[in-house]
PDB file of C-alpha atoms in Angstrom:
ATOM      1  CA  UNK A 245     113.277  93.553  72.636  1.00  0.00           C
ATOM      2  CA  UNK A 246     113.427  96.974  74.259  1.00  0.00           C
ATOM      3  CA  UNK A 247     110.637  98.285  76.491  1.00  0.00           C
ATOM      4  CA  UNK A 248     109.599 100.856  73.877  1.00  0.00           C
ATOM      5  CA  UNK A 249     108.629  97.997  71.573  1.00  0.00           C
ATOM      6  CA  UNK A 250     106.713  96.058  74.204  1.00  0.00           C
ATOM      7  CA  UNK A 251     103.180  95.753  72.973  1.00  0.00           C
ATOM      8  CA  UNK A 252     100.249  95.216  75.270  1.00  0.00           C
ATOM      9  CA  UNK A 253      96.933  96.625  76.313  1.00  0.00           C
ATOM     10  CA  UNK A 254      98.143 100.205  76.506  1.00  0.00           C
ATOM     11  CA  UNK A 255      96.347 103.205  77.948  1.00  0.00           C
ATOM     12  CA  UNK A 256      96.662 106.856  77.035  1.00  0.00           C
ATOM     13  CA  UNK A 257      98.664 109.163  79.317  1.00  0.00           C
ATOM     14  CA  UNK A 258      95.373 110.719  80.397  1.00  0.00           C
ATOM     15  CA  UNK A 259      93.955 107.330  81.398  1.00  0.00           C
ATOM     16  CA  UNK A 260      97.095 106.511  83.367  1.00  0.00           C
ATOM     17  CA  UNK A 261      96.854 109.827  85.186  1.00  0.00           C
ATOM     18  CA  UNK A 262      93.179 109.247  85.961  1.00  0.00           C
ATOM     19  CA  UNK A 263      93.933 105.772  87.278  1.00  0.00           C
ATOM     20  CA  UNK A 264      96.660 107.096  89.549  1.00  0.00           C
ATOM     21  CA  UNK A 265      94.311 109.773  90.859  1.00  0.00           C
ATOM     22  CA  UNK A 266      91.679 107.121  91.544  1.00  0.00           C
ATOM     23  CA  UNK A 267      94.089 104.892  93.443  1.00  0.00           C
ATOM     24  CA  UNK A 268      95.368 107.803  95.508  1.00  0.00           C
ATOM     25  CA  UNK A 269      91.796 108.728  96.370  1.00  0.00           C
ATOM     26  CA  UNK A 270      90.953 105.136  97.320  1.00  0.00           C
ATOM     27  CA  UNK A 271      94.018 104.978  99.573  1.00  0.00           C
ATOM     28  CA  UNK A 272      93.055 108.287 101.158  1.00  0.00           C
ATOM     29  CA  UNK A 273      89.532 107.068 101.900  1.00  0.00           C
ATOM     30  CA  UNK A 274      90.787 103.755 103.306  1.00  0.00           C
ATOM     31  CA  UNK A 275      93.086 105.687 105.619  1.00  0.00           C
ATOM     32  CA  UNK A 276      90.258 107.977 106.706  1.00  0.00           C
ATOM     33  CA  UNK A 277      88.104 104.979 107.580  1.00  0.00           C
ATOM     34  CA  UNK A 278      90.813 103.560 109.812  1.00  0.00           C
ATOM     35  CA  UNK A 279      92.215 106.744 111.314  1.00  0.00           C
ATOM     36  CA  UNK A 280      95.483 106.644 109.380  1.00  0.00           C
ATOM     37  CA  UNK A 281      97.468 109.400 107.704  1.00  0.00           C
ATOM     38  CA  UNK A 282      97.444 108.831 103.910  1.00  0.00           C
ATOM     39  CA  UNK A 283     101.064 109.992 103.885  1.00  0.00           C
ATOM     40  CA  UNK A 284     101.918 106.685 105.592  1.00  0.00           C
ATOM     41  CA  UNK A 285     101.053 104.761 102.414  1.00  0.00           C
ATOM     42  CA  UNK A 286     103.291 104.681  99.334  1.00  0.00           C
ATOM     43  CA  UNK A 287     102.088 103.564  95.919  1.00  0.00           C
ATOM     44  CA  UNK A 288     104.549 101.379  94.028  1.00  0.00           C
ATOM     45  CA  UNK A 289     103.501 101.391  90.369  1.00  0.00           C
ATOM     46  CA  UNK A 290     104.151  97.929  88.931  1.00  0.00           C
ATOM     47  CA  UNK A 291     105.383  98.541  85.407  1.00  0.00           C
ATOM     48  CA  UNK A 292     106.333  95.015  84.355  1.00  0.00           C
ATOM     49  CA  UNK A 293     105.746  94.303  80.665  1.00  0.00           C
ATOM     50  CA  UNK A 294     104.798  97.939  80.115  1.00  0.00           C
ATOM     51  CA  UNK A 295     106.705 100.289  77.806  1.00  0.00           C
ATOM     52  CA  UNK A 296     108.838 103.222  78.899  1.00  0.00           C
ATOM     53  CA  UNK A 297     106.304 105.649  77.462  1.00  0.00           C
ATOM     54  CA  UNK A 298     103.743 104.423  80.016  1.00  0.00           C
ATOM     55  CA  UNK A 299     106.255 104.911  82.815  1.00  0.00           C
ATOM     56  CA  UNK A 300     106.950 108.406  81.545  1.00  0.00           C
ATOM     57  CA  UNK A 301     103.216 109.124  81.503  1.00  0.00           C
ATOM     58  CA  UNK A 302     102.990 108.042  85.138  1.00  0.00           C
ATOM     59  CA  UNK A 303     106.038 110.138  86.000  1.00  0.00           C
ATOM     60  CA  UNK A 304     104.398 113.153  84.401  1.00  0.00           C
ATOM     61  CA  UNK A 305     101.458 112.532  86.722  1.00  0.00           C
ATOM     62  CA  UNK A 306     103.800 112.632  89.729  1.00  0.00           C
ATOM     63  CA  UNK A 307     104.618 108.937  90.176  1.00  0.00           C
ATOM     64  CA  UNK A 308     108.301 108.290  90.856  1.00  0.00           C
ATOM     65  CA  UNK A 309     108.414 104.772  92.306  1.00  0.00           C
ATOM     66  CA  UNK A 310     108.168 101.748  90.022  1.00  0.00           C
ATOM     67  CA  UNK A 311     108.285  98.035  90.779  1.00  0.00           C
ATOM     68  CA  UNK A 312     109.626  95.485  88.329  1.00  0.00           C
ATOM     69  CA  UNK A 313     109.412  91.689  88.430  1.00  0.00           C
ATOM     70  CA  UNK A 314     112.110  90.772  85.944  1.00  0.00           C
ATOM     71  CA  UNK A 315     115.804  91.621  86.121  1.00  0.00           C
ATOM     72  CA  UNK A 316     116.120  92.026  82.356  1.00  0.00           C
ATOM     73  CA  UNK A 317     113.356  94.615  82.314  1.00  0.00           C
ATOM     74  CA  UNK A 318     114.982  96.601  85.084  1.00  0.00           C
ATOM     75  CA  UNK A 319     118.213  96.674  83.104  1.00  0.00           C
ATOM     76  CA  UNK A 320     116.480  97.757  79.897  1.00  0.00           C
ATOM     77  CA  UNK A 321     114.405 100.457  81.528  1.00  0.00           C
ATOM     78  CA  UNK A 322     117.213 101.686  83.749  1.00  0.00           C
ATOM     79  CA  UNK A 323     119.383 102.151  80.670  1.00  0.00           C
ATOM     80  CA  UNK A 324     116.787 104.587  79.341  1.00  0.00           C
ATOM     81  CA  UNK A 325     115.474 106.272  82.491  1.00  0.00           C
ATOM     82  CA  UNK A 326     118.269 105.743  84.988  1.00  0.00           C
ATOM     83  CA  UNK A 327     117.657 107.463  88.301  1.00  0.00           C
ATOM     84  CA  UNK A 328     114.860 109.626  86.920  1.00  0.00           C
ATOM     85  CA  UNK A 329     112.687 106.951  88.536  1.00  0.00           C
ATOM     86  CA  UNK A 330     113.100 104.972  91.747  1.00  0.00           C
ATOM     87  CA  UNK A 331     113.213 101.225  91.082  1.00  0.00           C
ATOM     88  CA  UNK A 332     112.161  98.357  93.334  1.00  0.00           C
ATOM     89  CA  UNK A 333     112.687  94.677  92.611  1.00  0.00           C
ATOM     90  CA  UNK A 334     109.415  92.990  93.549  1.00  0.00           C
ATOM     91  CA  UNK A 335     109.589  89.664  91.710  1.00  0.00           C
ATOM     92  CA  UNK A 336     111.339  86.409  92.548  1.00  0.00           C
ATOM     93  CA  UNK A 337     115.086  87.042  92.417  1.00  0.00           C
ATOM     94  CA  UNK A 338     117.623  84.369  91.526  1.00  0.00           C
ATOM     95  CA  UNK A 339     120.943  84.569  93.337  1.00  0.00           C
ATOM     96  CA  UNK A 340     122.968  84.648  90.126  1.00  0.00           C
ATOM     97  CA  UNK A 341     121.158  87.802  88.999  1.00  0.00           C
ATOM     98  CA  UNK A 342     121.624  89.908  92.134  1.00  0.00           C
ATOM     99  CA  UNK A 343     124.818  91.440  90.750  1.00  0.00           C
ATOM    100  CA  UNK A 344     122.971  93.009  87.845  1.00  0.00           C
ATOM    101  CA  UNK A 345     120.541  95.088  89.915  1.00  0.00           C
ATOM    102  CA  UNK A 346     122.357  95.734  93.190  1.00  0.00           C
ATOM    103  CA  UNK A 347     123.356  99.254  92.119  1.00  0.00           C
ATOM    104  CA  UNK A 348     120.077 100.067  90.374  1.00  0.00           C
ATOM    105  CA  UNK A 349     117.290  99.350  92.862  1.00  0.00           C
ATOM    106  CA  UNK A 350     116.645 101.007  96.212  1.00  0.00           C
ATOM    107  CA  UNK A 351     114.625  98.155  97.725  1.00  0.00           C
ATOM    108  CA  UNK A 352     114.327  94.408  97.106  1.00  0.00           C
ATOM    109  CA  UNK A 353     110.873  93.215  98.235  1.00  0.00           C
ATOM    110  CA  UNK A 354     111.315  89.529  97.547  1.00  0.00           C
ATOM    111  CA  UNK A 355     114.038  88.143  99.810  1.00  0.00           C
ATOM    112  CA  UNK A 356     112.735  84.644 100.471  1.00  0.00           C
ATOM    113  CA  UNK A 357     115.771  82.736 101.763  1.00  0.00           C
ATOM    114  CA  UNK A 358     118.981  83.133 103.736  1.00  0.00           C
ATOM    115  CA  UNK A 359     121.167  82.156 100.739  1.00  0.00           C
ATOM    116  CA  UNK A 360     119.602  84.985  98.696  1.00  0.00           C
ATOM    117  CA  UNK A 361     120.239  87.450 101.518  1.00  0.00           C
ATOM    118  CA  UNK A 362     123.843  86.268 101.728  1.00  0.00           C
ATOM    119  CA  UNK A 363     124.275  86.818  97.990  1.00  0.00           C
ATOM    120  CA  UNK A 364     122.849  90.333  98.333  1.00  0.00           C
ATOM    121  CA  UNK A 365     125.337  90.917 101.174  1.00  0.00           C
ATOM    122  CA  UNK A 366     128.200  89.820  98.932  1.00  0.00           C
ATOM    123  CA  UNK A 367     127.212  92.040  96.011  1.00  0.00           C
ATOM    124  CA  UNK A 368     126.322  95.054  98.175  1.00  0.00           C
ATOM    125  CA  UNK A 369     129.718  94.841  99.866  1.00  0.00           C
ATOM    126  CA  UNK A 370     131.405  95.096  96.455  1.00  0.00           C
ATOM    127  CA  UNK A 371     129.610  98.410  95.916  1.00  0.00           C
ATOM    128  CA  UNK A 372     130.200  99.662  99.438  1.00  0.00           C
ATOM    129  CA  UNK A 373     126.481 100.055 100.080  1.00  0.00           C
ATOM    130  CA  UNK A 374     123.845  98.792 102.481  1.00  0.00           C
ATOM    131  CA  UNK A 375     120.947  97.219 100.565  1.00  0.00           C
ATOM    132  CA  UNK A 376     117.464  97.685 101.953  1.00  0.00           C
ATOM    133  CA  UNK A 377     115.342  94.557 101.697  1.00  0.00           C
ATOM    134  CA  UNK A 378     111.981  93.151 102.711  1.00  0.00           C
ATOM    135  CA  UNK A 379     111.444  89.578 103.790  1.00  0.00           C
ATOM    136  CA  UNK A 380     108.859  87.873 101.616  1.00  0.00           C
ATOM    137  CA  UNK A 381     106.384  85.978 103.783  1.00  0.00           C
ATOM    138  CA  UNK A 382     104.081  83.292 102.416  1.00  0.00           C
ATOM    139  CA  UNK A 383     101.487  84.286 104.973  1.00  0.00           C
ATOM    140  CA  UNK A 384      98.709  82.170 103.456  1.00  0.00           C
ATOM    141  CA  UNK A 385     100.879  79.048 103.181  1.00  0.00           C
ATOM    142  CA  UNK A 386     100.323  78.623  99.443  1.00  0.00           C
ATOM    143  CA  UNK A 387     102.394  75.849  97.886  1.00  0.00           C
ATOM    144  CA  UNK A 388     102.795  77.873  94.697  1.00  0.00           C
ATOM    145  CA  UNK A 389     104.284  80.929  96.434  1.00  0.00           C
ATOM    146  CA  UNK A 390     107.811  81.770  97.524  1.00  0.00           C
ATOM    147  CA  UNK A 391     108.644  83.128 100.934  1.00  0.00           C
ATOM    148  CA  UNK A 392     109.296  82.375 104.576  1.00  0.00           C
ATOM    149  CA  UNK A 393     106.519  80.869 106.620  1.00  0.00           C
ATOM    150  CA  UNK A 394     105.096  83.016 109.389  1.00  0.00           C
ATOM    151  CA  UNK A 395     106.889  80.782 111.889  1.00  0.00           C
ATOM    152  CA  UNK A 396     110.269  81.212 110.172  1.00  0.00           C
ATOM    153  CA  UNK A 397     110.144  84.970 109.728  1.00  0.00           C
ATOM    154  CA  UNK A 398     111.412  86.266 113.069  1.00  0.00           C
ATOM    155  CA  UNK A 399     114.419  83.951 113.111  1.00  0.00           C
ATOM    156  CA  UNK A 400     115.163  84.827 109.481  1.00  0.00           C
ATOM    157  CA  UNK A 401     115.045  88.541 110.311  1.00  0.00           C
ATOM    158  CA  UNK A 402     117.338  88.050 113.294  1.00  0.00           C
ATOM    159  CA  UNK A 403     119.884  86.126 111.211  1.00  0.00           C
ATOM    160  CA  UNK A 404     119.767  88.330 108.112  1.00  0.00           C
ATOM    161  CA  UNK A 405     119.991  91.439 110.281  1.00  0.00           C
ATOM    162  CA  UNK A 406     123.540  90.403 111.220  1.00  0.00           C
ATOM    163  CA  UNK A 407     124.713  90.868 107.616  1.00  0.00           C
ATOM    164  CA  UNK A 408     126.555  94.216 107.576  1.00  0.00           C
ATOM    165  CA  UNK A 409     125.547  95.277 104.057  1.00  0.00           C
ATOM    166  CA  UNK A 410     121.882  94.254 104.294  1.00  0.00           C
ATOM    167  CA  UNK A 411     119.180  96.102 106.211  1.00  0.00           C
ATOM    168  CA  UNK A 412     115.794  94.462 106.822  1.00  0.00           C
ATOM    169  CA  UNK A 413     113.241  97.228 106.399  1.00  0.00           C
ATOM    170  CA  UNK A 414     110.071  95.178 106.762  1.00  0.00           C
ATOM    171  CA  UNK A 415     107.887  92.484 105.283  1.00  0.00           C
ATOM    172  CA  UNK A 416     106.167  91.754 101.980  1.00  0.00           C
ATOM    173  CA  UNK A 417     103.510  89.287 100.915  1.00  0.00           C
ATOM    174  CA  UNK A 418     101.552  88.396  97.806  1.00  0.00           C
ATOM    175  CA  UNK A 419      98.151  87.335  99.061  1.00  0.00           C
ATOM    176  CA  UNK A 420      96.125  84.670  97.239  1.00  0.00           C
ATOM    177  CA  UNK A 421      94.393  85.660  94.027  1.00  0.00           C
ATOM    178  CA  UNK A 422      90.740  86.222  94.769  1.00  0.00           C
ATOM    179  CA  UNK A 423      87.644  87.785  93.258  1.00  0.00           C
ATOM    180  CA  UNK A 424      86.643  88.977  96.735  1.00  0.00           C
ATOM    181  CA  UNK A 425      89.277  91.134  98.417  1.00  0.00           C
ATOM    182  CA  UNK A 426      87.642  90.572 101.804  1.00  0.00           C
ATOM    183  CA  UNK A 427      88.913  86.987 101.802  1.00  0.00           C
ATOM    184  CA  UNK A 428      92.468  88.322 102.051  1.00  0.00           C
ATOM    185  CA  UNK A 429      91.775  90.521 105.067  1.00  0.00           C
ATOM    186  CA  UNK A 430      92.752  87.742 107.467  1.00  0.00           C
ATOM    187  CA  UNK A 431      96.117  87.297 105.720  1.00  0.00           C
ATOM    188  CA  UNK A 432      96.861  91.026 105.791  1.00  0.00           C
ATOM    189  CA  UNK A 433      95.885  91.179 109.444  1.00  0.00           C
ATOM    190  CA  UNK A 434      98.161  88.262 110.277  1.00  0.00           C
ATOM    191  CA  UNK A 435     101.105  89.829 108.461  1.00  0.00           C
ATOM    192  CA  UNK A 436     100.493  93.112 110.254  1.00  0.00           C
ATOM    193  CA  UNK A 437     100.710  91.273 113.584  1.00  0.00           C
ATOM    194  CA  UNK A 438     103.998  89.710 112.510  1.00  0.00           C
ATOM    195  CA  UNK A 439     105.276  93.118 111.400  1.00  0.00           C
ATOM    196  CA  UNK A 440     104.379  94.637 114.770  1.00  0.00           C
ATOM    197  CA  UNK A 441     106.135  91.774 116.534  1.00  0.00           C
ATOM    198  CA  UNK A 442     109.247  92.395 114.457  1.00  0.00           C
ATOM    199  CA  UNK A 443     109.201  96.012 115.595  1.00  0.00           C
ATOM    200  CA  UNK A 444     109.023  94.892 119.220  1.00  0.00           C
ATOM    201  CA  UNK A 445     111.882  92.433 118.768  1.00  0.00           C
ATOM    202  CA  UNK A 446     114.396  95.243 118.089  1.00  0.00           C
ATOM    203  CA  UNK A 447     116.893  92.949 116.365  1.00  0.00           C
ATOM    204  CA  UNK A 448     120.132  94.646 115.218  1.00  0.00           C
ATOM    205  CA  UNK A 449     120.060  95.382 111.491  1.00  0.00           C
ATOM    206  CA  UNK A 450     116.266  95.128 111.418  1.00  0.00           C
ATOM    207  CA  UNK A 451     114.428  98.434 111.018  1.00  0.00           C
ATOM    208  CA  UNK A 452     110.842  97.516 110.116  1.00  0.00           C
ATOM    209  CA  UNK A 453     109.087 100.517 108.618  1.00  0.00           C
ATOM    210  CA  UNK A 454     107.696  99.036 105.396  1.00  0.00           C
ATOM    211  CA  UNK A 455     104.776  96.625 105.169  1.00  0.00           C
ATOM    212  CA  UNK A 456     104.361  95.854 101.463  1.00  0.00           C
ATOM    213  CA  UNK A 457     101.007  94.190 100.895  1.00  0.00           C
ATOM    214  CA  UNK A 458      98.067  94.740  98.610  1.00  0.00           C
ATOM    215  CA  UNK A 459      97.822  94.734  94.822  1.00  0.00           C
ATOM    216  CA  UNK A 460      95.270  95.929  92.274  1.00  0.00           C
ATOM    217  CA  UNK A 461      92.502  93.612  93.457  1.00  0.00           C
ATOM    218  CA  UNK A 462      92.895  94.010  97.201  1.00  0.00           C
ATOM    219  CA  UNK A 463      94.994  97.102  98.010  1.00  0.00           C
ATOM    220  CA  UNK A 464      92.111  98.921  99.717  1.00  0.00           C
ATOM    221  CA  UNK A 465      91.657  96.093 102.219  1.00  0.00           C
ATOM    222  CA  UNK A 466      95.435  95.940 102.672  1.00  0.00           C
ATOM    223  CA  UNK A 467      95.573  99.633 103.548  1.00  0.00           C
ATOM    224  CA  UNK A 468      92.728  99.184 106.013  1.00  0.00           C
ATOM    225  CA  UNK A 469      94.808  96.452 107.658  1.00  0.00           C
ATOM    226  CA  UNK A 470      97.980  98.527 107.919  1.00  0.00           C
ATOM    227  CA  UNK A 471      99.868  98.289 104.636  1.00  0.00           C
ATOM    228  CA  UNK A 472     102.420 101.054 104.153  1.00  0.00           C
ATOM    229  CA  UNK A 473     103.169 100.189 100.515  1.00  0.00           C
ATOM    230  CA  UNK A 474     100.781  98.890  97.864  1.00  0.00           C
ATOM    231  CA  UNK A 475     101.967  97.404  94.577  1.00  0.00           C
ATOM    232  CA  UNK A 476      99.508  98.356  91.848  1.00  0.00           C
ATOM    233  CA  UNK A 477     100.078  97.558  88.183  1.00  0.00           C
ATOM    234  CA  UNK A 478      96.940  96.709  86.219  1.00  0.00           C
ATOM    235  CA  UNK A 479      94.997  99.329  88.164  1.00  0.00           C
ATOM    236  CA  UNK A 480      97.362 101.989  86.795  1.00  0.00           C
ATOM    237  CA  UNK A 481      98.588 100.746  83.431  1.00  0.00           C
ATOM    238  CA  UNK A 482      95.828  98.378  82.312  1.00  0.00           C
ATOM    239  CA  UNK A 483      96.019  94.665  81.546  1.00  0.00           C
ATOM    240  CA  UNK A 484      99.316  93.145  80.441  1.00  0.00           C
ATOM    241  CA  UNK A 485     100.075  91.042  77.404  1.00  0.00           C
ATOM    242  CA  UNK A 486     102.102  88.187  78.876  1.00  0.00           C
ATOM    243  CA  UNK A 487     102.975  86.877  75.428  1.00  0.00           C
ATOM    244  CA  UNK A 488     105.453  89.757  75.300  1.00  0.00           C
ATOM    245  CA  UNK A 489     107.382  88.622  78.374  1.00  0.00           C
ATOM    246  CA  UNK A 490     111.123  88.708  77.786  1.00  0.00           C
TER     247      UNK A 490
END
């Protein structure tokens, strides 16, 4: 199944553009409330399970950065769009699939173990490149989530930073699902503290500039708490039809 045939709850190009405008405005206002420059915050449009035509609609509205959760979808969409878009891997990544995306994505958000980082090192070395990554932190301690614990993160950064073809650019978290975004403020605040500590540590190979936190339901609170990258999918493209997952 190619992305063009993916069926779901699809929006018109005009609706996608309006949604992007709304999110940009919400980010701007959140930054104004907290004395931040809106230019510090990047919107990663999560296009998983959405067709290429929706991505093209977002690109026409000025969006260039897209996050994907599944390796197969990255491969399918990259075959069509290539480097017209910038691709991030934001979903759980299995070690045996690193080789397929190492030359296609510019950032891997979801590095949740040393063995995965070592596999990325191996594949990046083959391509003669340094792969930018984020360490995924299970900041809320959810049993159902991947990621380093808060207590493990600094040591993980220090160790992974020694890998010559991997560069730790920051941290990522997926906060608990909630109907009330305010309940995630404490988790975002805690991750921001950890991010700031990582900056102070000055480990070799660790250049923390990206704090990836906040999704459709809670990105405004995340920005207020210091997020530099929000991952918004449903808020841009509408609800997904998960029965169409590859």
